[in-house]
mmCIF file of C-alpha atoms in Angstrom:
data_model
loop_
_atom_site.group_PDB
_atom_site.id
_atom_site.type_symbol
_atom_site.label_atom_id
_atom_site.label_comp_id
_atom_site.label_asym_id
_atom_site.label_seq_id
_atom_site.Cartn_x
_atom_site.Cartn_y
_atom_site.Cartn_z
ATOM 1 C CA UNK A 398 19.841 8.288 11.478
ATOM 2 C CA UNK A 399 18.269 11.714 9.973
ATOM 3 C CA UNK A 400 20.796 14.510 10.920
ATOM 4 C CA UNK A 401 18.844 17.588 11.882
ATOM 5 C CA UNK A 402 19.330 21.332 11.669
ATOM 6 C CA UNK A 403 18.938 23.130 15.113
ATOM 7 C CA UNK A 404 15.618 24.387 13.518
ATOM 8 C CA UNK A 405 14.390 21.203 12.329
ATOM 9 C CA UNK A 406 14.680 19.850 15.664
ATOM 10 C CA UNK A 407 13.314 22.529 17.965
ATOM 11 C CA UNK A 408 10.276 21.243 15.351
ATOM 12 C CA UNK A 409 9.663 17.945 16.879
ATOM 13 C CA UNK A 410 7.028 17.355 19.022
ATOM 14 C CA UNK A 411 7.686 13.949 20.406
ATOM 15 C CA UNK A 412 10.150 11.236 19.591
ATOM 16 C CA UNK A 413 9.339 7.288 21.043
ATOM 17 C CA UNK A 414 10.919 4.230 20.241
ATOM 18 C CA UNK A 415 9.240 0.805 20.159
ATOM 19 C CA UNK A 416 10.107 -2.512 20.481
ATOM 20 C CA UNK A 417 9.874 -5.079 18.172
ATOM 21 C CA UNK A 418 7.407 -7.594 18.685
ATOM 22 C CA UNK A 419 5.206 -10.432 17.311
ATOM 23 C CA UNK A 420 2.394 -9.464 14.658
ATOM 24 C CA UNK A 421 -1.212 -8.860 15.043
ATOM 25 C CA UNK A 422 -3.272 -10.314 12.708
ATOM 26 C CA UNK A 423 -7.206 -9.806 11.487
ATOM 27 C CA UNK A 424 -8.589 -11.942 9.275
ATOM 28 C CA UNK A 425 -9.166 -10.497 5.536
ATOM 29 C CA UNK A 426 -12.860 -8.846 5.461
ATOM 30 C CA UNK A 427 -15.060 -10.521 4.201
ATOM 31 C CA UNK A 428 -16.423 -7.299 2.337
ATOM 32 C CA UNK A 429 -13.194 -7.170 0.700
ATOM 33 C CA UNK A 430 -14.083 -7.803 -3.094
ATOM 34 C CA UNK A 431 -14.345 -11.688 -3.996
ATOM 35 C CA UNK A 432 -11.966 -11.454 -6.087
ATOM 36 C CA UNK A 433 -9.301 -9.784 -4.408
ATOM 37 C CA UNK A 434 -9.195 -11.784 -1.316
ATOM 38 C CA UNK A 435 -8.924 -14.776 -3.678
ATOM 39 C CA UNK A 436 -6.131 -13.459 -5.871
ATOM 40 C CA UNK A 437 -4.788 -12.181 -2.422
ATOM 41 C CA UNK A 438 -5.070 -16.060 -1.064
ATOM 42 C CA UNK A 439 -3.311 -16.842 -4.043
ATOM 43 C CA UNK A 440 -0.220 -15.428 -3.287
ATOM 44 C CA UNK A 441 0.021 -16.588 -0.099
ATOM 45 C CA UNK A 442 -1.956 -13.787 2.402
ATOM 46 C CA UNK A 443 -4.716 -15.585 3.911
ATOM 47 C CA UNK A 444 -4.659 -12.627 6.841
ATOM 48 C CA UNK A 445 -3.793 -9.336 6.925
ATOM 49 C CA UNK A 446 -1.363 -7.363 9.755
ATOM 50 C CA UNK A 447 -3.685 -5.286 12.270
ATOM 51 C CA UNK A 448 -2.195 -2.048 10.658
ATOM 52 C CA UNK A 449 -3.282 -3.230 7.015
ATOM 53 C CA UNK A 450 -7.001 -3.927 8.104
ATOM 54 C CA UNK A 451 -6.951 -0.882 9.795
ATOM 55 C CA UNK A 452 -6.141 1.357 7.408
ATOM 56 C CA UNK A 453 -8.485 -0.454 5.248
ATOM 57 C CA UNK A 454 -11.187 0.769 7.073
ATOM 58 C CA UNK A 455 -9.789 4.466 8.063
ATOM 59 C CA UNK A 456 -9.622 5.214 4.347
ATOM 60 C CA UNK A 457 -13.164 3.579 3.696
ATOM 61 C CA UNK A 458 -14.032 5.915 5.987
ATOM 62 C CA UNK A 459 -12.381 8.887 4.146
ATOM 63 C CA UNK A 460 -9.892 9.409 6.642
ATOM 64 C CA UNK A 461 -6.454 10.518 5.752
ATOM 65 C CA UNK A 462 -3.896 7.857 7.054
ATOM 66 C CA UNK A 463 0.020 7.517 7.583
ATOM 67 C CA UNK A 464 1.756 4.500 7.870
ATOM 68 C CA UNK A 465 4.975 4.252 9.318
ATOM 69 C CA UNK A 466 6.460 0.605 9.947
ATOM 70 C CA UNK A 467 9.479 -1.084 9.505
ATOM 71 C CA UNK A 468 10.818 -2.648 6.363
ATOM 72 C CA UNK A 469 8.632 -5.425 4.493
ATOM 73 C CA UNK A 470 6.408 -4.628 7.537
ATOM 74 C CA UNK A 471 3.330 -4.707 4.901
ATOM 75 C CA UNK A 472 2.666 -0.853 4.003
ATOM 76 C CA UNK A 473 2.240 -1.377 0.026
ATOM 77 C CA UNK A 474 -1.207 -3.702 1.290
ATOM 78 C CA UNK A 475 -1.979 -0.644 3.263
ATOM 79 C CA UNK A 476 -2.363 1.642 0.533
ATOM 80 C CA UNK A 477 -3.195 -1.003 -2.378
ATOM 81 C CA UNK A 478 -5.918 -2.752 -0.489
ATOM 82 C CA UNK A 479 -8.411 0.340 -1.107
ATOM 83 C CA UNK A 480 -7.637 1.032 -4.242
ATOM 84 C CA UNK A 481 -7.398 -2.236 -5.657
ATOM 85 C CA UNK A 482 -10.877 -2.941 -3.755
ATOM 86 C CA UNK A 483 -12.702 -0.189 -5.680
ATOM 87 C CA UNK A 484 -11.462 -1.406 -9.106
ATOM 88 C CA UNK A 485 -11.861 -5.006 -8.587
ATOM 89 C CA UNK A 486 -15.550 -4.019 -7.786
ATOM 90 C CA UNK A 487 -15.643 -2.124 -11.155
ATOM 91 C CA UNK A 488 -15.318 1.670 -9.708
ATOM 92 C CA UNK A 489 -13.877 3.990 -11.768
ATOM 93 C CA UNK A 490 -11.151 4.715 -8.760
ATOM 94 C CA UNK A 491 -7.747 6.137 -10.427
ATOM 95 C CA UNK A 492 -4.602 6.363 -8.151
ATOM 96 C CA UNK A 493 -1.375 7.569 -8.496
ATOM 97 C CA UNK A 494 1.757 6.252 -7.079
ATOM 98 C CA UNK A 495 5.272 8.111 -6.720
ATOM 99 C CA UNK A 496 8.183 6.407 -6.045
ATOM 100 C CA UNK A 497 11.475 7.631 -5.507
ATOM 101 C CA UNK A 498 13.622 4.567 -7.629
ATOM 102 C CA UNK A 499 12.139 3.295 -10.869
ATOM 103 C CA UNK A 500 13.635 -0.493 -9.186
ATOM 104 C CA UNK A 501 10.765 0.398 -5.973
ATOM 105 C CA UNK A 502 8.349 0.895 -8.808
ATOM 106 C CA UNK A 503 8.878 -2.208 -10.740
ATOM 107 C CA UNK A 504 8.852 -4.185 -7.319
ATOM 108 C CA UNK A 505 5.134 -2.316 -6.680
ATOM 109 C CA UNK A 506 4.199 -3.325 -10.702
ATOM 110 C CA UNK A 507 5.040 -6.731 -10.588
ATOM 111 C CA UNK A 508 3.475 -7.339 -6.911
ATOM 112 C CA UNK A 509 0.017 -5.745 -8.079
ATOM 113 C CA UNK A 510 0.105 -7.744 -11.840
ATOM 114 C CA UNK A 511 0.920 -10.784 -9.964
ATOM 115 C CA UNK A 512 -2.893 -10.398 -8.874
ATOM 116 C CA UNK A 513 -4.170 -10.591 -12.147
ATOM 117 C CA UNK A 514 -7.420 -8.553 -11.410
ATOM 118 C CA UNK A 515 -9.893 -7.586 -14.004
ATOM 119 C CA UNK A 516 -10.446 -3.988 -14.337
ATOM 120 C CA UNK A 517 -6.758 -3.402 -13.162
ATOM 121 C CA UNK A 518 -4.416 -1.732 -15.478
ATOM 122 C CA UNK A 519 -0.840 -0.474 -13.862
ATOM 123 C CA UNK A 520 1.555 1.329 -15.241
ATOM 124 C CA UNK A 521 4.274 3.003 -15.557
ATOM 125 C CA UNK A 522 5.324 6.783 -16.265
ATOM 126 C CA UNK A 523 9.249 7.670 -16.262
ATOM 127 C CA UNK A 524 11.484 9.106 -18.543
ATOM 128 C CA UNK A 525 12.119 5.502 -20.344
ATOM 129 C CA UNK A 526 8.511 5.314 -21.162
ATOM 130 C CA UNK A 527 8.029 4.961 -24.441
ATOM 131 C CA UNK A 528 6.043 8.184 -26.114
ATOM 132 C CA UNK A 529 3.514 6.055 -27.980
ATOM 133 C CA UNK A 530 2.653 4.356 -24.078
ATOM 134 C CA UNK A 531 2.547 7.716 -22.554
#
């Protein structure tokens, strides 16, 4: 629970709770690159939450998007899916990712290596990064 300042609060416009409930599923698109959906089929994801897919498409359509689910709810696919698209189809996309522990950004690392896409280099920029990697 967020503890807010009389200010802060007087700031809120609305405040819901939902219930949990089953997922909603769409099939992967099938003009996600080839090669992503198969790498993504490799790891086990053979369909995508509703959220992820549609995200997928509000940011192909250069919309600005905000995801807010719960825990291993899928939000890295949300904002991966894009970007990894673009390079796997040999764009020249760059992205930048800030997390707030290095251990959230090794998780993230590992996950999008463990695709093994051409044209995809991650990495990593913290203090422990070596200066001849920087």
């Amino acid at each position: 629970m967020i503890r807010l300042s009389p200010e802060t609060y007087e700031q809120i416009a609305a405040v819901s709770h939902q219930a949990a409930r089953r997922g909603d599923y769409r099939p992967i698109p099938g003009n996600l690159d080839s090669s992503l959906s198969a790498a993504l089929r490799r790891q086990g994801v053979d369909r995508l939450y509703s959220h992820q897919a549609r995200s997928l498409e509000l940011v192909r359509e250069g919309r600005n998007v905000v995801i807010t689910t719960a825990s291993a709810s899928g939000k890295s696919l949300c904002f991966n899916l894009p970007v990894l698209d673009e390079l796997a189809a040999g764009g020249k996309a760059r992205a930048l990712y800030i997390y707030p522990t290095k251990a959230l950004a090794q998780d993230q690392i590992r996950q999008i290596q463990g695709l093994e896409l051409s044209g995809v280099r991650p990495g990593i920029y913290d203090r422990d990064t070596p200066s001849d990697h920087r």
